[in-house]
Tab-separated table of C-alpha atoms and ligand atoms in Angstrom:
chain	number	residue	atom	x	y	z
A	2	UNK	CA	-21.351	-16.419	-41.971
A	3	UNK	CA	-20.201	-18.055	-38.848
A	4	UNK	CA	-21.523	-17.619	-35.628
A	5	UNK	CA	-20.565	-18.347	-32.050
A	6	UNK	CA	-22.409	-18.425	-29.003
A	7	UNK	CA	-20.839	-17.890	-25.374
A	8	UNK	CA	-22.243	-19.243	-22.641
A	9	UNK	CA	-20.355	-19.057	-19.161
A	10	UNK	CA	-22.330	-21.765	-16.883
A	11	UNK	CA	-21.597	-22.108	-12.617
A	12	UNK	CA	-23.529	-24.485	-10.933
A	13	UNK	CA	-26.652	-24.252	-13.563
A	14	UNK	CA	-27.468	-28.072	-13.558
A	15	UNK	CA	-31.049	-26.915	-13.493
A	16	UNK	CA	-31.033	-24.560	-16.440
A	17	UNK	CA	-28.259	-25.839	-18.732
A	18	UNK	CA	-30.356	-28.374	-20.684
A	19	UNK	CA	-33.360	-26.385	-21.441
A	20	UNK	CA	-30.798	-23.257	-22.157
A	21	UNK	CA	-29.398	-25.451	-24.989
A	22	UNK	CA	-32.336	-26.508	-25.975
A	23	UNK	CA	-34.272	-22.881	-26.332
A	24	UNK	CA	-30.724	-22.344	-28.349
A	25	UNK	CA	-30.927	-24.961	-30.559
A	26	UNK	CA	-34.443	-24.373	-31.435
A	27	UNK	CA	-33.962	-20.485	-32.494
A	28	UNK	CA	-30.664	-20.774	-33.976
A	29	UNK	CA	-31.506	-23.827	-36.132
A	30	UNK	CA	-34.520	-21.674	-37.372
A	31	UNK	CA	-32.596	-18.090	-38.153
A	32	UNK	CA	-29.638	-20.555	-39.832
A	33	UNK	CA	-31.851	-22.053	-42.254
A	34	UNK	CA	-33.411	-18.943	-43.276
A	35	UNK	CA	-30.543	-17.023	-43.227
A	36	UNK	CA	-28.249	-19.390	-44.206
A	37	UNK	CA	-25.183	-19.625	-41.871
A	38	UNK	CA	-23.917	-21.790	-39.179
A	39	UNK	CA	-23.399	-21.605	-35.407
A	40	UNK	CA	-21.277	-23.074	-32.748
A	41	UNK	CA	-22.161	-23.059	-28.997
A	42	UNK	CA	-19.673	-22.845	-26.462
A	43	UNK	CA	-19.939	-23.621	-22.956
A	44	UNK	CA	-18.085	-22.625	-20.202
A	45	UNK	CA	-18.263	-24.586	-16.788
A	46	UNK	CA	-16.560	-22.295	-14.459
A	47	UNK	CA	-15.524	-24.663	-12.009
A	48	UNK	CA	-19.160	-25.808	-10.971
A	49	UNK	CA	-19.657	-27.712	-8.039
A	50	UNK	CA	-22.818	-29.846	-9.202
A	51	UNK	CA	-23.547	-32.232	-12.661
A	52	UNK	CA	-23.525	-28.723	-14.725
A	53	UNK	CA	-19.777	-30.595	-15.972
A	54	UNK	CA	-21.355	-33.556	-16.761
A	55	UNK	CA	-24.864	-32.581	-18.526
A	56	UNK	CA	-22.547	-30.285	-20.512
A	57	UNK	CA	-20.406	-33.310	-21.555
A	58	UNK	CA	-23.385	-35.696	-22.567
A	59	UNK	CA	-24.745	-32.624	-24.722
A	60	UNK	CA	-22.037	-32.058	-26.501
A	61	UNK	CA	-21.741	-35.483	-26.834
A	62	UNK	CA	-25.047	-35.846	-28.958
A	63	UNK	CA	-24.320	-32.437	-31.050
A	64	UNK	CA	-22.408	-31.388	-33.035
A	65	UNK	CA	-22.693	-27.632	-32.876
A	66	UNK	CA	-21.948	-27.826	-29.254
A	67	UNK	CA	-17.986	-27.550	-27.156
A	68	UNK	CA	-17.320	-26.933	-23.702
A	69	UNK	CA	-14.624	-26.014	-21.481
A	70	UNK	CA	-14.394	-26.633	-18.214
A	71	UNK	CA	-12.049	-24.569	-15.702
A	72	UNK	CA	-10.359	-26.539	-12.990
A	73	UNK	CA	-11.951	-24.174	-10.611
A	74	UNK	CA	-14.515	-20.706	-10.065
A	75	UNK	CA	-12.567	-18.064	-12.209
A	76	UNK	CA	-15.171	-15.949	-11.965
A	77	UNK	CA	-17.685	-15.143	-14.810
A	78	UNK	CA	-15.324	-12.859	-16.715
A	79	UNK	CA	-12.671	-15.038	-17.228
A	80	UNK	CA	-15.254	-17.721	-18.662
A	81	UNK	CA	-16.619	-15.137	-20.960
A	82	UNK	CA	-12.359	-14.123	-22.154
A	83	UNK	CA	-12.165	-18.366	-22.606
A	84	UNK	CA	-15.314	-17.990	-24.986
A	85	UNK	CA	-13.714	-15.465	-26.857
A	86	UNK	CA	-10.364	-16.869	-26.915
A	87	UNK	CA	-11.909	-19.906	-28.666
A	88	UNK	CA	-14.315	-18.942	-30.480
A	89	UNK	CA	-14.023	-19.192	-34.312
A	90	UNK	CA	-17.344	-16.809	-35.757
A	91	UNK	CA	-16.825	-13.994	-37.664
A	92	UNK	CA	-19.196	-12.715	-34.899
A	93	UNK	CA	-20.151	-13.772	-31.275
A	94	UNK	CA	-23.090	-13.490	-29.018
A	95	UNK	CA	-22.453	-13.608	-25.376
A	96	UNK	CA	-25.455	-14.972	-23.253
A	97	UNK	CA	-26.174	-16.008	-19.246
A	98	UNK	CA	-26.767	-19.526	-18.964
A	99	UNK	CA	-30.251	-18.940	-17.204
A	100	UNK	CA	-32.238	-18.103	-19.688
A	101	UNK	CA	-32.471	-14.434	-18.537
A	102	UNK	CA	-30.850	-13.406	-21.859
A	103	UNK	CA	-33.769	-14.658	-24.073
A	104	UNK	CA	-32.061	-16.616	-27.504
A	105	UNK	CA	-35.068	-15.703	-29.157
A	106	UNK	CA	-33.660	-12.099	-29.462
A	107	UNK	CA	-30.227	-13.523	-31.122
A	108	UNK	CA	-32.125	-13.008	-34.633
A	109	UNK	CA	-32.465	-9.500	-33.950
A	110	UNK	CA	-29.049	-9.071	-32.961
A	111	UNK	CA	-27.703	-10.597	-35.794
A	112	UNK	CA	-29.416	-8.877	-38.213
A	113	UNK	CA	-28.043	-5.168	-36.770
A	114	UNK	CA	-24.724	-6.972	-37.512
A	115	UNK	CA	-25.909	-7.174	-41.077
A	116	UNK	CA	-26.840	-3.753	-40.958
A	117	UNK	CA	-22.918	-3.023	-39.821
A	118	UNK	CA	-22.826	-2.803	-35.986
A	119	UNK	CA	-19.640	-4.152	-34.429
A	120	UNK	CA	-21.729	-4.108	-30.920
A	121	UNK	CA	-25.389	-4.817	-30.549
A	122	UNK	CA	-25.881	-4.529	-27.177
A	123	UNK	CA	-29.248	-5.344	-24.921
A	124	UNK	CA	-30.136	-3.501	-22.355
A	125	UNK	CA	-32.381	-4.824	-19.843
A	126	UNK	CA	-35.755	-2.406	-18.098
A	127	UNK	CA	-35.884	-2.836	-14.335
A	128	UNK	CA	-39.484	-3.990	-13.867
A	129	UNK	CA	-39.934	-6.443	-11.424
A	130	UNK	CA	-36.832	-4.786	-9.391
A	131	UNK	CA	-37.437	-3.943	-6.298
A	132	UNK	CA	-37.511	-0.058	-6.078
A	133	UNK	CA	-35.048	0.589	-3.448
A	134	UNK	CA	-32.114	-1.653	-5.720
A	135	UNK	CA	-33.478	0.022	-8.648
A	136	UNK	CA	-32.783	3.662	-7.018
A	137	UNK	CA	-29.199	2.769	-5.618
A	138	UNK	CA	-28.389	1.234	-9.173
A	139	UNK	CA	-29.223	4.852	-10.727
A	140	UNK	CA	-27.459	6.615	-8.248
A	141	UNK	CA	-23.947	4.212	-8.343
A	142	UNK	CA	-23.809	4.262	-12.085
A	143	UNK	CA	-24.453	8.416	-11.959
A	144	UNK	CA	-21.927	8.468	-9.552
A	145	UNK	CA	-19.357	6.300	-11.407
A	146	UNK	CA	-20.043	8.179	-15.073
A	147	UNK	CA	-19.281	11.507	-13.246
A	148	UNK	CA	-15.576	9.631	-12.221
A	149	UNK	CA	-14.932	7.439	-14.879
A	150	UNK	CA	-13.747	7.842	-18.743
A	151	UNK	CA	-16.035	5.938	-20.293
A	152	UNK	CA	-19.508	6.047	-19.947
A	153	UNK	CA	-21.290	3.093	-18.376
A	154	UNK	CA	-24.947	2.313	-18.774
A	155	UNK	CA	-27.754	1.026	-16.311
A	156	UNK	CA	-29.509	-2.264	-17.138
A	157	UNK	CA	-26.703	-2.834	-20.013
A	158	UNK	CA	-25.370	-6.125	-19.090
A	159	UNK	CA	-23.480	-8.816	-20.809
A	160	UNK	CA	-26.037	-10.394	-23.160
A	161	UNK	CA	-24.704	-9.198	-26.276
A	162	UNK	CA	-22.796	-9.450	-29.996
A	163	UNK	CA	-19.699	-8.401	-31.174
A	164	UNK	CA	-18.167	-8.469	-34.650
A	165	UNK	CA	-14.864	-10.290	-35.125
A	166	UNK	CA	-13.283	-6.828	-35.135
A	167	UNK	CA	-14.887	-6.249	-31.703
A	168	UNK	CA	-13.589	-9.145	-30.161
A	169	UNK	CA	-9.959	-9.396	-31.359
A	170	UNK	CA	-10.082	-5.321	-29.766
A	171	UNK	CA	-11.468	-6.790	-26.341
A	172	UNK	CA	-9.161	-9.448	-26.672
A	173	UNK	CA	-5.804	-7.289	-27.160
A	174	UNK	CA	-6.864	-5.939	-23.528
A	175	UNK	CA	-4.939	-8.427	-21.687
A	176	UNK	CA	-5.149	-6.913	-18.279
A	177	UNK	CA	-5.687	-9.193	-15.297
A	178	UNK	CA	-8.379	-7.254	-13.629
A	179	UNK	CA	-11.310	-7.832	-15.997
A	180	UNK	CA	-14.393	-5.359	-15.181
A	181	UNK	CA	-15.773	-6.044	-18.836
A	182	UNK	CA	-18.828	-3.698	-18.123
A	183	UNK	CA	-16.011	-1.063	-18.926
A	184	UNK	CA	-14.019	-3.056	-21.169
A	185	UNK	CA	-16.588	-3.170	-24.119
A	186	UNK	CA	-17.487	0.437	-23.781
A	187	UNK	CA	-13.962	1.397	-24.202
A	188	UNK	CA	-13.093	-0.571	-27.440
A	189	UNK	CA	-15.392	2.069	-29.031
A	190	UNK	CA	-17.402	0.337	-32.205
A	191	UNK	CA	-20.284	1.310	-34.082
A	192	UNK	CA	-22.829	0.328	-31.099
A	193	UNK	CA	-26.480	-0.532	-31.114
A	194	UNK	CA	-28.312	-0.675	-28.091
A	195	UNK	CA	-31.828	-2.497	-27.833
A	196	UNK	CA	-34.116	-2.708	-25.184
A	197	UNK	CA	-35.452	-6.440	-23.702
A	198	UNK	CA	-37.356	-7.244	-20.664
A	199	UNK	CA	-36.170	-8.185	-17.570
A	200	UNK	CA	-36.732	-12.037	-17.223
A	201	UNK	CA	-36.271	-14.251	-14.477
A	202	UNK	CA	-33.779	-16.631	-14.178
A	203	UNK	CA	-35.642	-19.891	-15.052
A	204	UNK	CA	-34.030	-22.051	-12.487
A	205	UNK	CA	-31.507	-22.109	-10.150
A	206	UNK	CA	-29.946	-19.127	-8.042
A	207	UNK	CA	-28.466	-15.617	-8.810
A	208	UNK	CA	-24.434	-16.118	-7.574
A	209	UNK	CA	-24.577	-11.810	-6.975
A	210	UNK	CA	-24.596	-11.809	-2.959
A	211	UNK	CA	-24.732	-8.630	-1.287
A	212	UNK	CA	-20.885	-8.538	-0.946
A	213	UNK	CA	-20.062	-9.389	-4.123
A	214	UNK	CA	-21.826	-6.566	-5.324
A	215	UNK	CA	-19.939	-4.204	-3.260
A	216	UNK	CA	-16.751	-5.420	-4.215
A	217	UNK	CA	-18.122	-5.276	-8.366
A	218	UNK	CA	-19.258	-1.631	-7.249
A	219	UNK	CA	-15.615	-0.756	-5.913
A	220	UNK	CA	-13.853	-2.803	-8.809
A	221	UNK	CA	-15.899	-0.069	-11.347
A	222	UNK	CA	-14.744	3.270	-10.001
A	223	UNK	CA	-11.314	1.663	-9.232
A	224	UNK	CA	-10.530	-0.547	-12.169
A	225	UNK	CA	-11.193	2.230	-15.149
A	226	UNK	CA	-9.254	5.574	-13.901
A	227	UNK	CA	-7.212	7.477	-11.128
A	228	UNK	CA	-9.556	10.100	-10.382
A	229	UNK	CA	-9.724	8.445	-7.216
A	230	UNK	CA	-6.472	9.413	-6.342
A	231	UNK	CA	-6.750	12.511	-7.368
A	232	UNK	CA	-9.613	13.408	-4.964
A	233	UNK	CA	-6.656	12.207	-2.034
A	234	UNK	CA	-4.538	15.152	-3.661
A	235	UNK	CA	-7.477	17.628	-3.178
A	236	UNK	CA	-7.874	16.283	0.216
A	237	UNK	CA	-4.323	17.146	0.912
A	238	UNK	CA	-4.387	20.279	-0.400
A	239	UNK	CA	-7.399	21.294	1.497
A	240	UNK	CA	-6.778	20.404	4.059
A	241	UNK	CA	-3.086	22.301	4.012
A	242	UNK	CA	-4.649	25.464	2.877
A	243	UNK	CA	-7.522	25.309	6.102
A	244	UNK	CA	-4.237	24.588	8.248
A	245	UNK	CA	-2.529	27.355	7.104
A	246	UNK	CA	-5.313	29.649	7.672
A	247	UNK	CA	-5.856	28.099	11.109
A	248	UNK	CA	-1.821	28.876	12.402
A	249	UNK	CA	-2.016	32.646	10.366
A	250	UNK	CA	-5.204	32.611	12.667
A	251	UNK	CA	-3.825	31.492	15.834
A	252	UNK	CA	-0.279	33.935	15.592
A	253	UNK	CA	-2.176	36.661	14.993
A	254	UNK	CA	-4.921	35.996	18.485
A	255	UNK	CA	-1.255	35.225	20.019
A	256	UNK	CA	0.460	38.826	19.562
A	257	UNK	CA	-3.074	40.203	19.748
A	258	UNK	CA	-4.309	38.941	22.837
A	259	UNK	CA	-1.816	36.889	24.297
A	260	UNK	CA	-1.698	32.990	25.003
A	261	UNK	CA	-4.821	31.649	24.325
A	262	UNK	CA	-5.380	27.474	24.902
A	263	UNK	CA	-7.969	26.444	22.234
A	264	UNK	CA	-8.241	23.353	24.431
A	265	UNK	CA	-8.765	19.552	23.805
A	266	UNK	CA	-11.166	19.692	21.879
A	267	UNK	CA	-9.539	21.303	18.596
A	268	UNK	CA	-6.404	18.845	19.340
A	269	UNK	CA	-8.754	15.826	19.462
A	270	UNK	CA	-11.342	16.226	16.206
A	271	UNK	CA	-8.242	17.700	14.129
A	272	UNK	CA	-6.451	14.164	15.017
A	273	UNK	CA	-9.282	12.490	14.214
A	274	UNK	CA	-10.184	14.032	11.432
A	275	UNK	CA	-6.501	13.968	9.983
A	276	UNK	CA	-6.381	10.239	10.584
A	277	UNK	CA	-9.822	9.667	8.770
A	278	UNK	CA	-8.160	11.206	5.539
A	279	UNK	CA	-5.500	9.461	5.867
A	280	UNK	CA	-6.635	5.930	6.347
A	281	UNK	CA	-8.791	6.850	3.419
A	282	UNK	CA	-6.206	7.784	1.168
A	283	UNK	CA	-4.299	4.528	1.692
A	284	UNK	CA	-7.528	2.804	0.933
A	285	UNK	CA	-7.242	4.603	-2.403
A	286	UNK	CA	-3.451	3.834	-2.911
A	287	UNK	CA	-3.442	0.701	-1.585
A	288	UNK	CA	-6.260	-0.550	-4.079
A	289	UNK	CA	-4.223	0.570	-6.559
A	290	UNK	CA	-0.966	-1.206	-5.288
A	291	UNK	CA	-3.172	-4.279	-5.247
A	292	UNK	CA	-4.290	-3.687	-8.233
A	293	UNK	CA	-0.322	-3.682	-9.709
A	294	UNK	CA	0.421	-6.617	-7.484
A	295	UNK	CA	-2.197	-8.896	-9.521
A	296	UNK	CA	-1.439	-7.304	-12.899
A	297	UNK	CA	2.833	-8.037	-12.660
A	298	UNK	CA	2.176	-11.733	-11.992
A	299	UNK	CA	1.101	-12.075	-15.114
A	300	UNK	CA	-1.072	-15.029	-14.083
A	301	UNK	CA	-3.381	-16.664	-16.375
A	302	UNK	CA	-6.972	-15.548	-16.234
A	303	UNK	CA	-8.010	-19.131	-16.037
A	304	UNK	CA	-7.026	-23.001	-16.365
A	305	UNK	CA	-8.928	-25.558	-17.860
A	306	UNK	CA	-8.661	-29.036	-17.215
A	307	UNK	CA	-10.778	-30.747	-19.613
A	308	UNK	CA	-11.704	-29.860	-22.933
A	309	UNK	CA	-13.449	-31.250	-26.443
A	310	UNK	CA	-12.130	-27.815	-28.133
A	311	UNK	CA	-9.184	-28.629	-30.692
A	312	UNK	CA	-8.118	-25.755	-32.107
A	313	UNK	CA	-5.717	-23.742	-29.957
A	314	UNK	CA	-7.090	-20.330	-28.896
A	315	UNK	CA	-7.422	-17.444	-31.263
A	316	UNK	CA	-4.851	-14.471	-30.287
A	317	UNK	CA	-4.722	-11.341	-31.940
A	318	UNK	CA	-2.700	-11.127	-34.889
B	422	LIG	N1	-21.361	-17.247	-13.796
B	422	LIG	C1	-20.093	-17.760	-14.041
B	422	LIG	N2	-19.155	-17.715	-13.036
B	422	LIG	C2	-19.422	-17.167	-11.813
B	422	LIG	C3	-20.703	-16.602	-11.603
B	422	LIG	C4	-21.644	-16.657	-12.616
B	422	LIG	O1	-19.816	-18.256	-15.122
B	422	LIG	O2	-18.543	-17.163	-10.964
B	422	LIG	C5	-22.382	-17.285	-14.866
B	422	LIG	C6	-23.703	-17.929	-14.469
B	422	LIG	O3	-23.678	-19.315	-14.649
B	422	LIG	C7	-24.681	-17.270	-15.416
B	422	LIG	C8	-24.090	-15.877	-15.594
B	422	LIG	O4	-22.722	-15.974	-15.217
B	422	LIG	O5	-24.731	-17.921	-16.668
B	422	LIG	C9	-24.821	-14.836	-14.771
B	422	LIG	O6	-24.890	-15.236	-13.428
B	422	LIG	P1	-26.143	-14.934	-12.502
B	422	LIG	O7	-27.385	-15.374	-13.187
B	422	LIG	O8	-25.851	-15.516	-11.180
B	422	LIG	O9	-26.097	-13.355	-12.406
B	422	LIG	P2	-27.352	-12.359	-12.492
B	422	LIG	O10	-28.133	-12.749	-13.698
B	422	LIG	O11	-28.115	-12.568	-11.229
B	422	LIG	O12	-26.732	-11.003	-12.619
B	423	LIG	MG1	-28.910	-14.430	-14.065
């Protein structure tokens, strides 16, 4: 057996060395007992401090070890479709660079692979969250599952393995706009999910601000269906029928009673509340447009300007 290891580094000068180190230690173990070897591949996603250079001098001194390094921030889900791309196992584990996904928990997922999962897949508890993140999590992914095809799971995160057969599936999704959280539940596979703690990161800082969370947030409900713009046709319709009702309502006071002004007022919160639908259903469409716009220049999800990889990268057959 061959297997690779994923790791998608930005600006984790701080962590890197003892993350390959913790690596080295458990996989060295679990290959001699088990008898199989393991390549590790990092990916420096355009990192601002030394993480390019401690990741050169390690791979300099091992063997086991490659990197890649992007000529700029991609983002962490084009680092982990570079992993993929080059990765040569017959299965891979995909792993933060912090040490919040513990390697000492790569045994166990390898031997569910034995056992004949495609996926193993860790989720994480939320102890040590604070509450009030904890309850909007729960709420955003209830409110996503009831939009969204595919089901998507609190505390699941990226820390996991997939078979060759996984990854060539993931892979022959080419689409620009990578939300992967979705991605990997949609390829379907015989799935295994195990619990782990939630660790801290050992050193260094989270790159999830506040914004970007939002934006991650809007990318899931957007990025995996159109219900969304289905909810503008129910708007419309709605809002047609009340209308509708409203003029029946107003002809019929008009023969009955005579001209009857129903004064600013009505004019003023129907405009208003007209124009609030509609700015919100361009929202919708115009995510969508954007959406297209990214997806038809067929750019590449990454560049990389210096590598000690050989091989060219694996594409699906
Ligand atoms: N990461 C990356 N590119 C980015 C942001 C993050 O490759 O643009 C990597 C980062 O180095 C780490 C992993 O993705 O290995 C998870 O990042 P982080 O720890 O900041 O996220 P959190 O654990 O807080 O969700
Ligand atoms: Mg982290």
């Amino acid at each position: 057996m061959y297997l690779s290891v994923i790791i998608p580094c930005y600006n984790e000068e701080k962590v890197i060395r003892l993350t390959h180190q913790a690596l080295h230690k458990v996989l060295d173990a679990d290959a001699q007992t088990r008898n199989y070897r393991y390549q590790m591949i990092f990916i420096n996603d355009g990192s601002h401090d030394k993480t390019a250079d401690i990741l050169k001098e390690l791979c300099e001194q091992d063997p086991c070890s490659r990197y890649i390094s992007f000529s700029r921030n991609f983002g962490k889900e084009s680092a982990m479709l570079a992993g993929l791309q080059y990765s040569e196992g017959e299965c891979v584990v995909i792993m933060d660079a912090d040490m919040q996904h513990p390697p000492e928990l790569i045994p166990t997922l390898l031997s569910y692979y034995e056992e004949g999962y495609d996926q193993v897949v860790t989720k994480r508890t939320r102890t040590g969250d604070a509450k009030r993140k904890t309850l909007l999590a729960k709420l955003y992914y209830k409110i996503v599952n009831s939009m969204i095809d595919v089901q998507l799971d609190d505390g699941v995160g990226d820390f996991r393995l997939l078979s060759r057969n996984a990854a060539s599936a993931l892979l022959s999704l080419t689409e620009y706009n990578r939300f992967s959280k979705g991605l990997f539940s949609w390829i379907g596979f015989k799935t295994k999910v195990i619990e782990m703690e939630n660790n801290k990161r050992a050193a260094g800082e989270t790159k999830w601000s506040l914004r970007s969370l939002l934006h991650y947030g809007i990318e899931g409900i957007i990025s995996f269906n159109n219900k969304p713009l289905r909810l503008c046709f129910y708007f419309g319709t709605i809002l047609i029928s009340l209308s509708i009702i409203y003029v029946l309502y107003l002809l019929y006071s008009y023969m009955r009673y005579g001209i009857d002004t129903p004064g600013y007022f009505t004019t003023i919160s129907a405009i208003l509340f007209i124009g609030g639908i509609q700015l919100f259903c361009i929202a919708i469409l115009g995510e969508y447009i954007g959406r297209i716009y990214y997806e038809v220049k067929r750019r590449p999800h990454y560049i990389i300007d210096e590598t000690n990889l050989d091989q060219k990268p694996y594409r699906r057959r």
